[in-house]
Amino acid sequence: MPVSNTTYKEVKSSVNTIDLHGALKISDNGRFIVHDDGEPFFWLADTAWELFHKLNREDSEYYLDQRVRNGFTVIQAVVLAELDGLRTPNAYGDLPLNQLDPTSPNENYFRHVDWVIQKAAEKGLCIALLPTWGDKLNRKYDWAQGPEIFDTQNAFQYGRYLGQRYEKEKNLIWILGGDRDPAEREIAIWRRLATGIGEGLGKGIKPLISFHPQPFDGGSSS
């Protein structure tokens, strides 16, 4: 909901529906996203793929406040970003991984990711979190920069790391795929990543996981 006659510093956080109604899940009929108490969740998302990679904290908070002001409920962002996200550092000079190794995350980089996720939660926003863009598994498109770094073993370890790190964050919706229609080898890797996330979150926490396919030829409907 737009706020008229309001300066940036006066923008207030939106209502945190997760605190009010509980975590998100799929409805019993499999057609909707709802809260634990059955209250429907309205998904109005803005795509900010490079949020963790490009913006500093001041700019991130300004962006999040503007999205609250515009009535958005979800921000879609990627941990290992598309635009040379493995070899170009973030706004603070930090790369996400040590030696391009998914089993060796850079703590300083992930502290910034933590901050953005938590700041979004404070403002009543969910983060649709992509652990990686698809080019880290498959560089088949001309624009893809990669490099391809994942296999079934390190994908599981990376997923478990993320699950453990964010087990207490209630505003996350996990998204795999990263703009790819996976071949059989990649399907196995994505599944191991998902399994790792679930194991990292621990018993009693069922992650809400979706998939971002390549939109050509009908996308997810094909």
mmCIF file of C-alpha atoms in Angstrom:
data_model
loop_
_atom_site.group_PDB
_atom_site.id
_atom_site.type_symbol
_atom_site.label_atom_id
_atom_site.label_comp_id
_atom_site.label_asym_id
_atom_site.label_seq_id
_atom_site.Cartn_x
_atom_site.Cartn_y
_atom_site.Cartn_z
ATOM 1 C CA MET A 1 0.000 0.000 0.000
ATOM 2 C CA PRO A 2 1.618 3.266 -1.066
ATOM 3 C CA VAL A 3 2.087 5.858 1.683
ATOM 4 C CA SER A 4 1.352 9.389 0.499
ATOM 5 C CA ASN A 5 3.024 12.545 1.792
ATOM 6 C CA THR A 6 5.622 10.517 3.657
ATOM 7 C CA THR A 7 9.382 11.001 3.698
ATOM 8 C CA TYR A 8 11.771 8.057 3.573
ATOM 9 C CA LYS A 9 12.624 8.275 7.293
ATOM 10 C CA GLU A 10 8.928 8.165 8.192
ATOM 11 C CA VAL A 11 8.195 4.925 6.371
ATOM 12 C CA LYS A 12 7.084 2.326 8.903
ATOM 13 C CA SER A 13 7.467 -1.436 8.755
ATOM 14 C CA SER A 14 4.604 -3.473 7.383
ATOM 15 C CA VAL A 15 2.695 -5.905 9.557
ATOM 16 C CA ASN A 16 4.734 -9.051 10.180
ATOM 17 C CA THR A 17 2.160 -11.657 9.238
ATOM 18 C CA ILE A 18 4.460 -14.525 10.264
ATOM 19 C CA ASP A 19 4.541 -13.236 13.846
ATOM 20 C CA LEU A 20 0.760 -12.881 13.746
ATOM 21 C CA HIS A 21 -0.231 -16.106 11.993
ATOM 22 C CA GLY A 22 2.762 -18.460 12.087
ATOM 23 C CA ALA A 23 5.184 -19.893 9.523
ATOM 24 C CA LEU A 24 4.297 -20.397 5.874
ATOM 25 C CA LYS A 25 3.236 -23.707 4.372
ATOM 26 C CA ILE A 26 1.274 -25.132 1.449
ATOM 27 C CA SER A 27 -2.479 -25.370 1.966
ATOM 28 C CA ASP A 28 -4.100 -28.779 2.407
ATOM 29 C CA ASN A 29 -5.408 -28.713 -1.168
ATOM 30 C CA GLY A 30 -1.940 -27.910 -2.518
ATOM 31 C CA ARG A 31 -3.004 -24.721 -4.285
ATOM 32 C CA PHE A 32 -2.110 -21.856 -1.946
ATOM 33 C CA ILE A 33 0.495 -20.570 0.478
ATOM 34 C CA VAL A 34 -0.960 -20.162 3.950
ATOM 35 C CA HIS A 35 0.202 -19.621 7.514
ATOM 36 C CA ASP A 36 0.156 -22.252 10.234
ATOM 37 C CA ASP A 37 -3.234 -20.998 11.391
ATOM 38 C CA GLY A 38 -4.698 -21.219 7.861
ATOM 39 C CA GLU A 39 -4.555 -17.494 7.113
ATOM 40 C CA PRO A 40 -3.775 -16.973 3.378
ATOM 41 C CA PHE A 41 -0.439 -15.398 2.489
ATOM 42 C CA PHE A 42 -0.453 -12.781 -0.265
ATOM 43 C CA TRP A 43 2.683 -13.132 -2.408
ATOM 44 C CA LEU A 44 3.640 -9.829 -4.010
ATOM 45 C CA ALA A 45 7.337 -10.157 -4.764
ATOM 46 C CA ASP A 46 10.012 -7.853 -6.088
ATOM 47 C CA THR A 47 13.044 -9.390 -7.779
ATOM 48 C CA ALA A 48 16.347 -8.176 -6.358
ATOM 49 C CA TRP A 49 18.657 -10.964 -7.455
ATOM 50 C CA GLU A 50 21.838 -9.023 -6.651
ATOM 51 C CA LEU A 51 20.674 -7.604 -3.297
ATOM 52 C CA PHE A 52 23.272 -9.404 -1.166
ATOM 53 C CA HIS A 53 25.994 -9.038 -3.780
ATOM 54 C CA LYS A 54 25.768 -5.390 -4.850
ATOM 55 C CA LEU A 55 24.225 -3.230 -2.104
ATOM 56 C CA ASN A 56 25.718 -2.047 1.160
ATOM 57 C CA ARG A 57 23.607 -1.991 4.318
ATOM 58 C CA GLU A 58 22.474 1.608 3.981
ATOM 59 C CA ASP A 59 21.276 1.052 0.411
ATOM 60 C CA SER A 60 19.760 -2.311 1.341
ATOM 61 C CA GLU A 61 17.678 -0.766 4.105
ATOM 62 C CA TYR A 62 16.561 2.069 1.836
ATOM 63 C CA TYR A 63 15.505 -0.484 -0.781
ATOM 64 C CA LEU A 64 13.631 -2.632 1.745
ATOM 65 C CA ASP A 65 11.819 0.398 3.146
ATOM 66 C CA GLN A 66 10.724 1.425 -0.317
ATOM 67 C CA ARG A 67 9.348 -2.047 -0.986
ATOM 68 C CA VAL A 68 7.414 -1.907 2.285
ATOM 69 C CA ARG A 69 6.085 1.459 1.184
ATOM 70 C CA ASN A 70 4.955 -0.074 -2.128
ATOM 71 C CA GLY A 71 3.135 -2.950 -0.412
ATOM 72 C CA PHE A 72 5.437 -5.835 -1.338
ATOM 73 C CA THR A 73 5.502 -8.920 0.885
ATOM 74 C CA VAL A 74 8.431 -10.885 -0.610
ATOM 75 C CA ILE A 75 11.912 -10.008 -1.875
ATOM 76 C CA GLN A 76 13.611 -12.519 -4.206
ATOM 77 C CA ALA A 77 17.405 -12.586 -3.859
ATOM 78 C CA VAL A 78 20.353 -14.905 -4.597
ATOM 79 C CA VAL A 79 23.191 -15.832 -2.232
ATOM 80 C CA LEU A 80 25.625 -16.883 -4.998
ATOM 81 C CA ALA A 81 24.607 -14.276 -7.526
ATOM 82 C CA GLU A 82 24.432 -14.496 -11.306
ATOM 83 C CA LEU A 83 26.624 -11.551 -12.339
ATOM 84 C CA ASP A 84 30.031 -13.036 -11.530
ATOM 85 C CA GLY A 85 28.863 -13.512 -7.981
ATOM 86 C CA LEU A 86 31.720 -15.882 -7.099
ATOM 87 C CA ARG A 87 34.656 -13.765 -8.269
ATOM 88 C CA THR A 88 33.401 -10.187 -7.847
ATOM 89 C CA PRO A 89 33.224 -9.184 -4.158
ATOM 90 C CA ASN A 90 30.229 -7.616 -2.450
ATOM 91 C CA ALA A 91 30.026 -3.978 -1.373
ATOM 92 C CA TYR A 92 32.379 -4.712 1.535
ATOM 93 C CA GLY A 93 35.034 -6.490 -0.506
ATOM 94 C CA ASP A 94 34.025 -10.008 0.507
ATOM 95 C CA LEU A 95 33.620 -13.033 -1.751
ATOM 96 C CA PRO A 96 31.000 -15.634 -0.755
ATOM 97 C CA LEU A 97 33.283 -18.675 -0.903
ATOM 98 C CA ASN A 98 36.910 -19.404 -0.175
ATOM 99 C CA GLN A 99 38.685 -20.776 -3.267
ATOM 100 C CA LEU A 100 35.326 -21.185 -5.068
ATOM 101 C CA ASP A 101 34.530 -24.027 -2.661
ATOM 102 C CA PRO A 102 30.860 -24.427 -1.587
ATOM 103 C CA THR A 103 32.025 -26.255 1.534
ATOM 104 C CA SER A 104 34.147 -23.255 2.601
ATOM 105 C CA PRO A 105 31.841 -20.212 2.935
ATOM 106 C CA ASN A 106 33.294 -16.804 3.797
ATOM 107 C CA GLU A 107 31.909 -15.793 7.197
ATOM 108 C CA ASN A 108 32.157 -12.065 6.489
ATOM 109 C CA TYR A 109 30.059 -12.375 3.326
ATOM 110 C CA PHE A 110 27.395 -14.402 5.090
ATOM 111 C CA ARG A 111 27.209 -11.971 8.003
ATOM 112 C CA HIS A 112 26.004 -9.402 5.490
ATOM 113 C CA VAL A 113 23.441 -11.873 4.116
ATOM 114 C CA ASP A 114 22.328 -12.459 7.731
ATOM 115 C CA TRP A 115 21.893 -8.743 8.270
ATOM 116 C CA VAL A 116 19.714 -8.261 5.188
ATOM 117 C CA ILE A 117 17.496 -11.254 6.005
ATOM 118 C CA GLN A 118 17.014 -10.092 9.582
ATOM 119 C CA LYS A 119 16.382 -6.498 8.534
ATOM 120 C CA ALA A 120 13.732 -7.705 6.081
ATOM 121 C CA ALA A 121 12.078 -9.674 8.893
ATOM 122 C CA GLU A 122 12.003 -6.573 11.087
ATOM 123 C CA LYS A 123 10.124 -4.800 8.325
ATOM 124 C CA GLY A 124 7.615 -7.631 7.810
ATOM 125 C CA LEU A 125 9.134 -8.870 4.543
ATOM 126 C CA CYS A 126 9.821 -12.462 3.530
ATOM 127 C CA ILE A 127 12.949 -13.346 1.580
ATOM 128 C CA ALA A 128 12.609 -15.838 -1.282
ATOM 129 C CA LEU A 129 16.164 -17.114 -0.959
ATOM 130 C CA LEU A 130 18.006 -18.745 -3.852
ATOM 131 C CA PRO A 131 21.103 -20.504 -2.471
ATOM 132 C CA THR A 132 22.744 -20.189 -5.898
ATOM 133 C CA TRP A 133 22.013 -19.108 -9.437
ATOM 134 C CA GLY A 134 21.771 -21.932 -11.960
ATOM 135 C CA ASP A 135 24.995 -21.063 -13.774
ATOM 136 C CA LYS A 136 26.942 -22.544 -10.857
ATOM 137 C CA LEU A 137 25.609 -25.919 -12.063
ATOM 138 C CA ASN A 138 25.104 -25.292 -15.769
ATOM 139 C CA ARG A 139 26.626 -22.581 -18.001
ATOM 140 C CA LYS A 140 24.780 -23.628 -21.139
ATOM 141 C CA TYR A 141 23.553 -20.108 -21.985
ATOM 142 C CA ASP A 142 25.796 -17.514 -23.601
ATOM 143 C CA TRP A 143 25.321 -14.973 -20.826
ATOM 144 C CA ALA A 144 26.146 -17.401 -18.016
ATOM 145 C CA GLN A 145 29.369 -16.640 -16.155
ATOM 146 C CA GLY A 146 29.579 -19.538 -13.723
ATOM 147 C CA PRO A 147 31.893 -21.205 -12.931
ATOM 148 C CA GLU A 148 30.254 -24.585 -12.441
ATOM 149 C CA ILE A 149 31.224 -25.588 -8.896
ATOM 150 C CA PHE A 150 28.527 -27.967 -7.597
ATOM 151 C CA ASP A 151 28.255 -31.726 -7.410
ATOM 152 C CA THR A 152 25.960 -33.889 -5.297
ATOM 153 C CA GLN A 153 28.353 -34.018 -2.352
ATOM 154 C CA ASN A 154 29.225 -30.332 -1.962
ATOM 155 C CA ALA A 155 25.648 -29.270 -2.786
ATOM 156 C CA PHE A 156 24.439 -31.294 0.203
ATOM 157 C CA GLN A 157 27.095 -29.772 2.458
ATOM 158 C CA TYR A 158 26.317 -26.240 1.286
ATOM 159 C CA GLY A 159 22.585 -26.790 1.759
ATOM 160 C CA ARG A 160 23.126 -28.155 5.268
ATOM 161 C CA TYR A 161 25.285 -25.137 6.098
ATOM 162 C CA LEU A 162 22.532 -22.765 4.980
ATOM 163 C CA GLY A 163 19.862 -24.707 6.841
ATOM 164 C CA GLN A 164 21.848 -24.645 10.065
ATOM 165 C CA ARG A 165 22.684 -20.980 9.681
ATOM 166 C CA TYR A 166 19.102 -19.886 9.059
ATOM 167 C CA GLU A 167 17.132 -22.397 11.113
ATOM 168 C CA LYS A 168 15.767 -19.596 13.336
ATOM 169 C CA GLU A 169 14.794 -17.260 10.492
ATOM 170 C CA LYS A 170 11.056 -17.630 9.959
ATOM 171 C CA ASN A 171 10.786 -15.283 6.956
ATOM 172 C CA LEU A 172 12.567 -17.506 4.412
ATOM 173 C CA ILE A 173 11.103 -19.252 1.381
ATOM 174 C CA TRP A 174 13.712 -21.392 -0.374
ATOM 175 C CA ILE A 175 13.964 -21.362 -4.165
ATOM 176 C CA LEU A 176 16.172 -23.715 -6.164
ATOM 177 C CA GLY A 177 16.831 -23.790 -9.895
ATOM 178 C CA GLY A 178 18.141 -20.343 -10.690
ATOM 179 C CA ASP A 179 16.690 -19.914 -14.202
ATOM 180 C CA ARG A 180 17.489 -23.427 -15.437
ATOM 181 C CA ASP A 181 15.597 -26.431 -16.772
ATOM 182 C CA PRO A 182 17.842 -29.105 -15.271
ATOM 183 C CA ALA A 183 19.186 -32.188 -16.973
ATOM 184 C CA GLU A 184 19.285 -35.464 -15.047
ATOM 185 C CA ARG A 185 22.693 -34.757 -13.497
ATOM 186 C CA GLU A 186 21.548 -31.351 -12.279
ATOM 187 C CA ILE A 187 18.295 -32.705 -10.857
ATOM 188 C CA ALA A 188 20.351 -34.962 -8.605
ATOM 189 C CA ILE A 189 22.398 -31.968 -7.439
ATOM 190 C CA TRP A 190 19.343 -29.804 -6.730
ATOM 191 C CA ARG A 191 17.773 -32.645 -4.773
ATOM 192 C CA ARG A 192 20.872 -33.057 -2.658
ATOM 193 C CA LEU A 193 20.921 -29.309 -2.023
ATOM 194 C CA ALA A 194 17.290 -29.489 -0.880
ATOM 195 C CA THR A 195 18.045 -32.482 1.326
ATOM 196 C CA GLY A 196 20.938 -30.611 2.903
ATOM 197 C CA ILE A 197 18.735 -27.612 3.661
ATOM 198 C CA GLY A 198 16.190 -29.844 5.344
ATOM 199 C CA GLU A 199 18.814 -31.659 7.399
ATOM 200 C CA GLY A 200 20.389 -28.365 8.442
ATOM 201 C CA LEU A 201 17.078 -26.961 9.614
ATOM 202 C CA GLY A 202 16.577 -30.013 11.803
ATOM 203 C CA LYS A 203 13.653 -32.154 12.827
ATOM 204 C CA GLY A 204 10.321 -30.454 13.135
ATOM 205 C CA ILE A 205 11.073 -27.778 10.523
ATOM 206 C CA LYS A 206 9.724 -28.472 7.064
ATOM 207 C CA PRO A 207 11.227 -25.993 4.577
ATOM 208 C CA LEU A 208 8.995 -24.342 2.007
ATOM 209 C CA ILE A 209 10.967 -24.971 -1.203
ATOM 210 C CA SER A 210 10.050 -23.905 -4.744
ATOM 211 C CA PHE A 211 11.912 -24.020 -8.074
ATOM 212 C CA HIS A 212 12.783 -21.308 -10.615
ATOM 213 C CA PRO A 213 12.899 -22.916 -14.093
ATOM 214 C CA GLN A 214 13.998 -21.372 -17.347
ATOM 215 C CA PRO A 215 10.920 -19.451 -18.628
ATOM 216 C CA PHE A 216 11.208 -20.578 -22.250
ATOM 217 C CA ASP A 217 8.592 -22.938 -23.727
ATOM 218 C CA GLY A 218 6.038 -22.536 -21.004
ATOM 219 C CA GLY A 219 8.311 -22.441 -17.958
ATOM 220 C CA SER A 220 6.950 -24.375 -15.010
ATOM 221 C CA SER A 221 3.766 -25.227 -16.939
ATOM 222 C CA SER A 222 5.651 -27.270 -19.571
#
